mmCIF file of N, CA and C in Angstrom:
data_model
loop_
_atom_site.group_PDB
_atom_site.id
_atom_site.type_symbol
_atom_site.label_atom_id
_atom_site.label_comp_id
_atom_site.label_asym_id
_atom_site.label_seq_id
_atom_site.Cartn_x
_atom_site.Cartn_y
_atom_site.Cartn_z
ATOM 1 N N UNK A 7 4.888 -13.836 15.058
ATOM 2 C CA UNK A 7 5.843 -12.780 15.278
ATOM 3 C C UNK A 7 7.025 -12.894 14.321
ATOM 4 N N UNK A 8 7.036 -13.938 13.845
ATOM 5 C CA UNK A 8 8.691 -14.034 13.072
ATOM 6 C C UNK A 8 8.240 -13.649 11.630
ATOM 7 N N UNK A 9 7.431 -12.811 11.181
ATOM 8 C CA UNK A 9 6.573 -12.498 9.854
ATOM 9 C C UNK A 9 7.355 -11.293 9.923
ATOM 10 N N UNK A 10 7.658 -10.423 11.509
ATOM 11 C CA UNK A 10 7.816 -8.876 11.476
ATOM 12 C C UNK A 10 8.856 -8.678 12.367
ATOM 13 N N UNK A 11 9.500 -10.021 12.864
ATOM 14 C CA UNK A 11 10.841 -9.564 13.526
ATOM 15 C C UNK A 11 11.330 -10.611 13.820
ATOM 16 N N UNK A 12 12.850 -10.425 12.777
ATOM 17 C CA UNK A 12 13.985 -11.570 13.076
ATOM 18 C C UNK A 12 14.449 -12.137 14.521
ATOM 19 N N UNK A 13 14.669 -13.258 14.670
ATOM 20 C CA UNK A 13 15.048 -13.265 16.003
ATOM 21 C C UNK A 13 15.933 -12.698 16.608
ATOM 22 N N UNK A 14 16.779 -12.214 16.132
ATOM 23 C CA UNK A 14 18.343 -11.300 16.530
ATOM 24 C C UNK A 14 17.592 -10.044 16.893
ATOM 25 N N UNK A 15 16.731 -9.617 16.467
ATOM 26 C CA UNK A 15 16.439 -8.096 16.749
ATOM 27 C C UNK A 15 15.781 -8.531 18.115
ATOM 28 N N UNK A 16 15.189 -9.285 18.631
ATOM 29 C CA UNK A 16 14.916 -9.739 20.423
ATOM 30 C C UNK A 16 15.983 -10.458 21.292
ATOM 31 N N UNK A 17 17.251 -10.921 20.337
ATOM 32 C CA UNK A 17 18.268 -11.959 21.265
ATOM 33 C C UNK A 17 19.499 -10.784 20.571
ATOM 34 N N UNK A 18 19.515 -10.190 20.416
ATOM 35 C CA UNK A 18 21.176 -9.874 20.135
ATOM 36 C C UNK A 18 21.454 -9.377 21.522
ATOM 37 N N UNK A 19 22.586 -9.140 22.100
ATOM 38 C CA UNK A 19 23.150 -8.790 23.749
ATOM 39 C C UNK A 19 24.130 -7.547 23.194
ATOM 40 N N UNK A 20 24.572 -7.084 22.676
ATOM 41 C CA UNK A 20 25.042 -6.051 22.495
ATOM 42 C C UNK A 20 24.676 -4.800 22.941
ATOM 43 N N UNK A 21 23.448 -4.929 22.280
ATOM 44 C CA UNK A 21 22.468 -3.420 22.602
ATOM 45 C C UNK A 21 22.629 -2.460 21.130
ATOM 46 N N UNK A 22 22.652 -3.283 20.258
ATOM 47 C CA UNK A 22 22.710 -3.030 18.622
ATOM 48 C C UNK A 22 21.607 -1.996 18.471
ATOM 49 N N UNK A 23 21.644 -1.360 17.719
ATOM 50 C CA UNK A 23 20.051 -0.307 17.375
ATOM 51 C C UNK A 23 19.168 -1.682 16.538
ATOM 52 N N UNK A 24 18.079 -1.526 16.276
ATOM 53 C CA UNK A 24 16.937 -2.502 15.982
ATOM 54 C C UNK A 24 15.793 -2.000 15.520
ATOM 55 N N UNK A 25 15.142 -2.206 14.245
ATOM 56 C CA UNK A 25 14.545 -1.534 13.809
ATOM 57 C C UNK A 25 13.736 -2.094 12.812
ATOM 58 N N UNK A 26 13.097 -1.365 11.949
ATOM 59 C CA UNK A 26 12.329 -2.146 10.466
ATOM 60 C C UNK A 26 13.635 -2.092 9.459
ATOM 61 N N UNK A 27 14.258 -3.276 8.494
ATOM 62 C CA UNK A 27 15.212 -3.210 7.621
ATOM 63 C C UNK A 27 14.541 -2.030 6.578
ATOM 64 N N UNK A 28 15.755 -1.587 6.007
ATOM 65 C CA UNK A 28 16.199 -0.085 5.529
ATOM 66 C C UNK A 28 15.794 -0.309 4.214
ATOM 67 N N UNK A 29 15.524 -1.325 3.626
ATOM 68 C CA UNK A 29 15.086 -1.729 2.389
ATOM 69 C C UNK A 29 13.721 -2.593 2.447
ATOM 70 N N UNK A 30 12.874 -1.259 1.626
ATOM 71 C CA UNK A 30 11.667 -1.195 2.300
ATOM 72 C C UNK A 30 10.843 -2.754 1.103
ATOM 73 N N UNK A 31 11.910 -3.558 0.292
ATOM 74 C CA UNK A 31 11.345 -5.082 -0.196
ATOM 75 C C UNK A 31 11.639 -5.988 1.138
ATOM 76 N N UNK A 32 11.973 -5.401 1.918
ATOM 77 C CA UNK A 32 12.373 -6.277 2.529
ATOM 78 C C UNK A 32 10.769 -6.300 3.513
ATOM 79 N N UNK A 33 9.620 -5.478 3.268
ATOM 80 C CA UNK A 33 8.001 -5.547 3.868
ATOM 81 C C UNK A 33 8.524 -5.089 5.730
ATOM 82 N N UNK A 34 9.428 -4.529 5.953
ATOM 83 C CA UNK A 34 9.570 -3.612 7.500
ATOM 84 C C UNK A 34 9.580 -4.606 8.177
ATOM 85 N N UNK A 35 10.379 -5.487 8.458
ATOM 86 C CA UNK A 35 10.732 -6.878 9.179
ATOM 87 C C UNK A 35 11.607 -6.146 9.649
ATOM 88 N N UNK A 36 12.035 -6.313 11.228
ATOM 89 C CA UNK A 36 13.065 -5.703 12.802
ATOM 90 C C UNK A 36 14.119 -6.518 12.076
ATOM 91 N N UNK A 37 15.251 -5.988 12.255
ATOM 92 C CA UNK A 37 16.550 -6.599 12.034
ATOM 93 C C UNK A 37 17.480 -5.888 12.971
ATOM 94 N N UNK A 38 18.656 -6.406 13.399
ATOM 95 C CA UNK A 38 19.672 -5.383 13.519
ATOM 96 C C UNK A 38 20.286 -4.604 13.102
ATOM 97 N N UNK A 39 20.727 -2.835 13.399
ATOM 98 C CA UNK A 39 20.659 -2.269 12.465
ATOM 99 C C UNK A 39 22.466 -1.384 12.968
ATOM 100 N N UNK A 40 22.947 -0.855 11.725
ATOM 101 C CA UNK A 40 24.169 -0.020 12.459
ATOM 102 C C UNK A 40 24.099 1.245 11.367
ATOM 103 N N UNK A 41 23.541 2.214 12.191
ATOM 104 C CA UNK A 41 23.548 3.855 11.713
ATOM 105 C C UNK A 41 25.489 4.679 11.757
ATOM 106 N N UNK A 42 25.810 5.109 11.000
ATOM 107 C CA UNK A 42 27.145 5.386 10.530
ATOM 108 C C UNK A 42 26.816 6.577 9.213
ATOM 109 N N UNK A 43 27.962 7.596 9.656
ATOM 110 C CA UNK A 43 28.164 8.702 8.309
ATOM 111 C C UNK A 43 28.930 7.708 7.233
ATOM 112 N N UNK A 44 28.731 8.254 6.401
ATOM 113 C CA UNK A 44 29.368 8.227 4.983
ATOM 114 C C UNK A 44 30.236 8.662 4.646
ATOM 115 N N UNK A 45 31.321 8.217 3.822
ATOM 116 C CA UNK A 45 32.237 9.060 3.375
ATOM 117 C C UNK A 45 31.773 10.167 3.307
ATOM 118 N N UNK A 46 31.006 10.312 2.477
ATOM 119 C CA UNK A 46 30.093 11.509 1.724
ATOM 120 C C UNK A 46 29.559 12.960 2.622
ATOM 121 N N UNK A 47 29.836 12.115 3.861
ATOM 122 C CA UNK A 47 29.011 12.687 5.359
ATOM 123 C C UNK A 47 27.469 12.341 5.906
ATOM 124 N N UNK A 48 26.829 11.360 4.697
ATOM 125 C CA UNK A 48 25.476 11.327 4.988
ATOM 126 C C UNK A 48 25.582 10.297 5.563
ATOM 127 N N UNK A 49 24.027 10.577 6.767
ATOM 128 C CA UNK A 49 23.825 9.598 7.894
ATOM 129 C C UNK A 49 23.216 8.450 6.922
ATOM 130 N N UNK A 50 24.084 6.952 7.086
ATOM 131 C CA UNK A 50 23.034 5.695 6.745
ATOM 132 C C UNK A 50 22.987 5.026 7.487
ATOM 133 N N UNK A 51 21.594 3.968 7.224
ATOM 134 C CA UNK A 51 21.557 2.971 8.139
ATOM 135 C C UNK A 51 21.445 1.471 7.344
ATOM 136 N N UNK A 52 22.068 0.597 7.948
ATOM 137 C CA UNK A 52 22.539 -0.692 7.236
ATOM 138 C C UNK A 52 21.677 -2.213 7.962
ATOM 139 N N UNK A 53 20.911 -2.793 7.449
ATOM 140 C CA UNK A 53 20.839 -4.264 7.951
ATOM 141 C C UNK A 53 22.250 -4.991 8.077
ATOM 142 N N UNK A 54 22.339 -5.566 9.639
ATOM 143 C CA UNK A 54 23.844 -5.966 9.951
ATOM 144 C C UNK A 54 23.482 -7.159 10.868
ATOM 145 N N UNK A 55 24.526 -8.359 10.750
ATOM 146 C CA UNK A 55 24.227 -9.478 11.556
ATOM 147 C C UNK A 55 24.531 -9.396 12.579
ATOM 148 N N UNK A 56 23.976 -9.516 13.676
ATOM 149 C CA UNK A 56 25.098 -9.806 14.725
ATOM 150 C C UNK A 56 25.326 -11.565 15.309
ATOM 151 N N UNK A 57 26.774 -11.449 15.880
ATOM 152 C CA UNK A 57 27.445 -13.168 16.331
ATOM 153 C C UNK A 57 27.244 -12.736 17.962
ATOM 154 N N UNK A 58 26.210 -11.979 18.659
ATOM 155 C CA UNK A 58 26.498 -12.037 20.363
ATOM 156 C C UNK A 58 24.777 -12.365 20.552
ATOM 157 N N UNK A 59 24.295 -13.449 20.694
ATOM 158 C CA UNK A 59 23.306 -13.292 20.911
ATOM 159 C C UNK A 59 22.875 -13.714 22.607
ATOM 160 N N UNK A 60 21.827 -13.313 23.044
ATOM 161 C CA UNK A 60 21.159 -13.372 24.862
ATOM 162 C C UNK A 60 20.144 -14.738 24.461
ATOM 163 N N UNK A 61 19.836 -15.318 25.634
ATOM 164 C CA UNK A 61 19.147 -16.497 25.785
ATOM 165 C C UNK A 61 17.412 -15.951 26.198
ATOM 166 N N UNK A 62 17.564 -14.828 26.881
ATOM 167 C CA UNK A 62 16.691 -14.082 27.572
ATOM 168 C C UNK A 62 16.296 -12.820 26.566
ATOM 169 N N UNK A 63 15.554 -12.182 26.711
ATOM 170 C CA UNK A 63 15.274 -10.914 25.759
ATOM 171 C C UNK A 63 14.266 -10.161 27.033
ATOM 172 N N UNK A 64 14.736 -8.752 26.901
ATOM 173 C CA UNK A 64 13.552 -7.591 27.414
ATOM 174 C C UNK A 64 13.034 -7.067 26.456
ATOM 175 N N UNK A 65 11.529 -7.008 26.240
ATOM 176 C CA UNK A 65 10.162 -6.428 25.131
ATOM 177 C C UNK A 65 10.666 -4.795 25.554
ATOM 178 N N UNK A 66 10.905 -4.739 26.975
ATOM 179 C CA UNK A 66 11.110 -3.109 26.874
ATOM 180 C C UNK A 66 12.088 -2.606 26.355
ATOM 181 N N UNK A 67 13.070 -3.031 25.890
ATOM 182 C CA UNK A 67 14.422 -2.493 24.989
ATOM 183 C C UNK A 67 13.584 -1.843 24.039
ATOM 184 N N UNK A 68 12.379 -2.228 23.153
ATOM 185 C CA UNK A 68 11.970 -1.273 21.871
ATOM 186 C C UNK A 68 10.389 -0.959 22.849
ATOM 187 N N UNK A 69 9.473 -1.487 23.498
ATOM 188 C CA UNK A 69 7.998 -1.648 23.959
ATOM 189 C C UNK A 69 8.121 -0.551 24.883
ATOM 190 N N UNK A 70 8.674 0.388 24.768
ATOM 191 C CA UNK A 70 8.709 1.109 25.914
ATOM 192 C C UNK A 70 8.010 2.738 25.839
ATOM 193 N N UNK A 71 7.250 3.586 26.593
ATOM 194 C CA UNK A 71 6.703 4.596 26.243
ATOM 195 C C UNK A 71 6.922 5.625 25.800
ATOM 196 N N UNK A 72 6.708 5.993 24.956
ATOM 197 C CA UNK A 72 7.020 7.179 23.610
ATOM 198 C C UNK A 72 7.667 6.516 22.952
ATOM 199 N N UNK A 73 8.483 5.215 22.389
ATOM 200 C CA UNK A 73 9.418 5.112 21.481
ATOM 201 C C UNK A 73 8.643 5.251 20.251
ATOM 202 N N UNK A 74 9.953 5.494 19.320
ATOM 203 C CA UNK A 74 9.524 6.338 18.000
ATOM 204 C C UNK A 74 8.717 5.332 16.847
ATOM 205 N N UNK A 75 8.341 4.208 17.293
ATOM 206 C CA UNK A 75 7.826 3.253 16.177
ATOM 207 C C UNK A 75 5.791 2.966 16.579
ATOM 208 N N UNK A 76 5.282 3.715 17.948
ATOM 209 C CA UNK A 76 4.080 3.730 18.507
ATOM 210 C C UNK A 76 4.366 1.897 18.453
ATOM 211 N N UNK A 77 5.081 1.477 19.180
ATOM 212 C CA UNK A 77 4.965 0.155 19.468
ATOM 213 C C UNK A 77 4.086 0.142 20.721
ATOM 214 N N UNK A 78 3.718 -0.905 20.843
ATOM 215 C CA UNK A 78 2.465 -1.206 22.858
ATOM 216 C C UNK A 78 3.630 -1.452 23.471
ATOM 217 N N UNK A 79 3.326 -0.926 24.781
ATOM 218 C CA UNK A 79 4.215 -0.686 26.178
ATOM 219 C C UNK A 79 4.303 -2.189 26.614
ATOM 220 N N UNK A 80 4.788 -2.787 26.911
ATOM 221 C CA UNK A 80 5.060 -4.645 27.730
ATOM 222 C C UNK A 80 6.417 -3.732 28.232
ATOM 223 N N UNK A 81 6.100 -4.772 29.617
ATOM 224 C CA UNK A 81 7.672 -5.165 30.417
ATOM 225 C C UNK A 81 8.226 -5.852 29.909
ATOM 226 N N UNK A 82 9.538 -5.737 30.887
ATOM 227 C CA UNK A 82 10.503 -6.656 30.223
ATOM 228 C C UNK A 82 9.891 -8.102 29.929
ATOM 229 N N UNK A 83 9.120 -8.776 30.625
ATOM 230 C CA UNK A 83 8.441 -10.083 30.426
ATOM 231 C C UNK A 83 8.023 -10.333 29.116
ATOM 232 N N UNK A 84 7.120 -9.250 28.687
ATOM 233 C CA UNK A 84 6.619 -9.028 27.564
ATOM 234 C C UNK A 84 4.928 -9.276 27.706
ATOM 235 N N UNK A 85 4.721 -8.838 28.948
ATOM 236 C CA UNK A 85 3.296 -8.842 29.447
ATOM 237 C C UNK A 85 3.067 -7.120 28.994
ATOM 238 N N UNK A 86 1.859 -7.069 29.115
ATOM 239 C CA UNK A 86 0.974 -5.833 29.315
ATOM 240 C C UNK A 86 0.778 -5.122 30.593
ATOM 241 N N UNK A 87 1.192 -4.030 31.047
ATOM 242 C CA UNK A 87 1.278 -3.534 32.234
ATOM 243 C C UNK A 87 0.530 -3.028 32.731
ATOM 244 N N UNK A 88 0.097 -3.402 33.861
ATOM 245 C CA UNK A 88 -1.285 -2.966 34.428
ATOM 246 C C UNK A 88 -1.241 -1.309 34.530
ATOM 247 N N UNK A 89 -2.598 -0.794 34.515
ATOM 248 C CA UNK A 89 -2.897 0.656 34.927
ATOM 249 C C UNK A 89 -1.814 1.462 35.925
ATOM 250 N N UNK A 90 -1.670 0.600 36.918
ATOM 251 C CA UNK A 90 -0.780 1.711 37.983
ATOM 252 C C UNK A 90 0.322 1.745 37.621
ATOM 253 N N UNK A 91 1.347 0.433 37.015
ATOM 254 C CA UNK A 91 1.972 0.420 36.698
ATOM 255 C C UNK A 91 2.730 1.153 35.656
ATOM 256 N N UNK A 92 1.868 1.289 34.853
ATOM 257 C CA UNK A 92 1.762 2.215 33.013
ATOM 258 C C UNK A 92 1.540 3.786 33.564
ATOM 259 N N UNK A 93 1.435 4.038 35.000
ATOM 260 C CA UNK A 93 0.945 5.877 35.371
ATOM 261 C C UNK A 93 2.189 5.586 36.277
ATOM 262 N N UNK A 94 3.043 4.818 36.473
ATOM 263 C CA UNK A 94 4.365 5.350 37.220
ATOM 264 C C UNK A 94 3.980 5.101 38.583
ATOM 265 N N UNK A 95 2.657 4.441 38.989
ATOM 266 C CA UNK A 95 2.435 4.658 40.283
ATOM 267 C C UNK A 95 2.674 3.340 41.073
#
């Protein structure tokens, strides 16, 4: 896992946005990320460190259904969720 996502992008506690880094040499490795206009007015997005990190991590902060990267659904555990569970039931 640490090939495709820094550890900060699963331990930061903030609630930072998190994503593939914006510089695509960088091979789409999760980093923390901070989206901001531009002088200019254009939307960018920046690889950014963060100093607050959690001991604990939830998989569902990004593993969660429909998010925009077709990541697999895990609970917060970071298990695979059974059938009833995954239909809301």
């Amino acid at each position: 896992m640490a090939d495709t996502v820094t550890c900060m992008a699963c331990h930061e506690a903030t609630g930072m946005e998190v994503g593939p880094h914006p510089d695509e040499e960088m091979g789409g490795k999760w980093v923390t990320l901070v989206s901001e206009m531009s002088r200019s007015g254009e939307m960018t997005t920046s690889a950014v460190t963060s100093h607050s990190i959690n001991w604990l991590v939830e998989c569902d902060r990004c593993h969660f259904e429909g998010n925009a990267y077709e990541l697999p659904v895990l609970t917060a555990d970071g298990e695979v969720p059974e059938a009833e569970e995954a239909e809301g039931n």
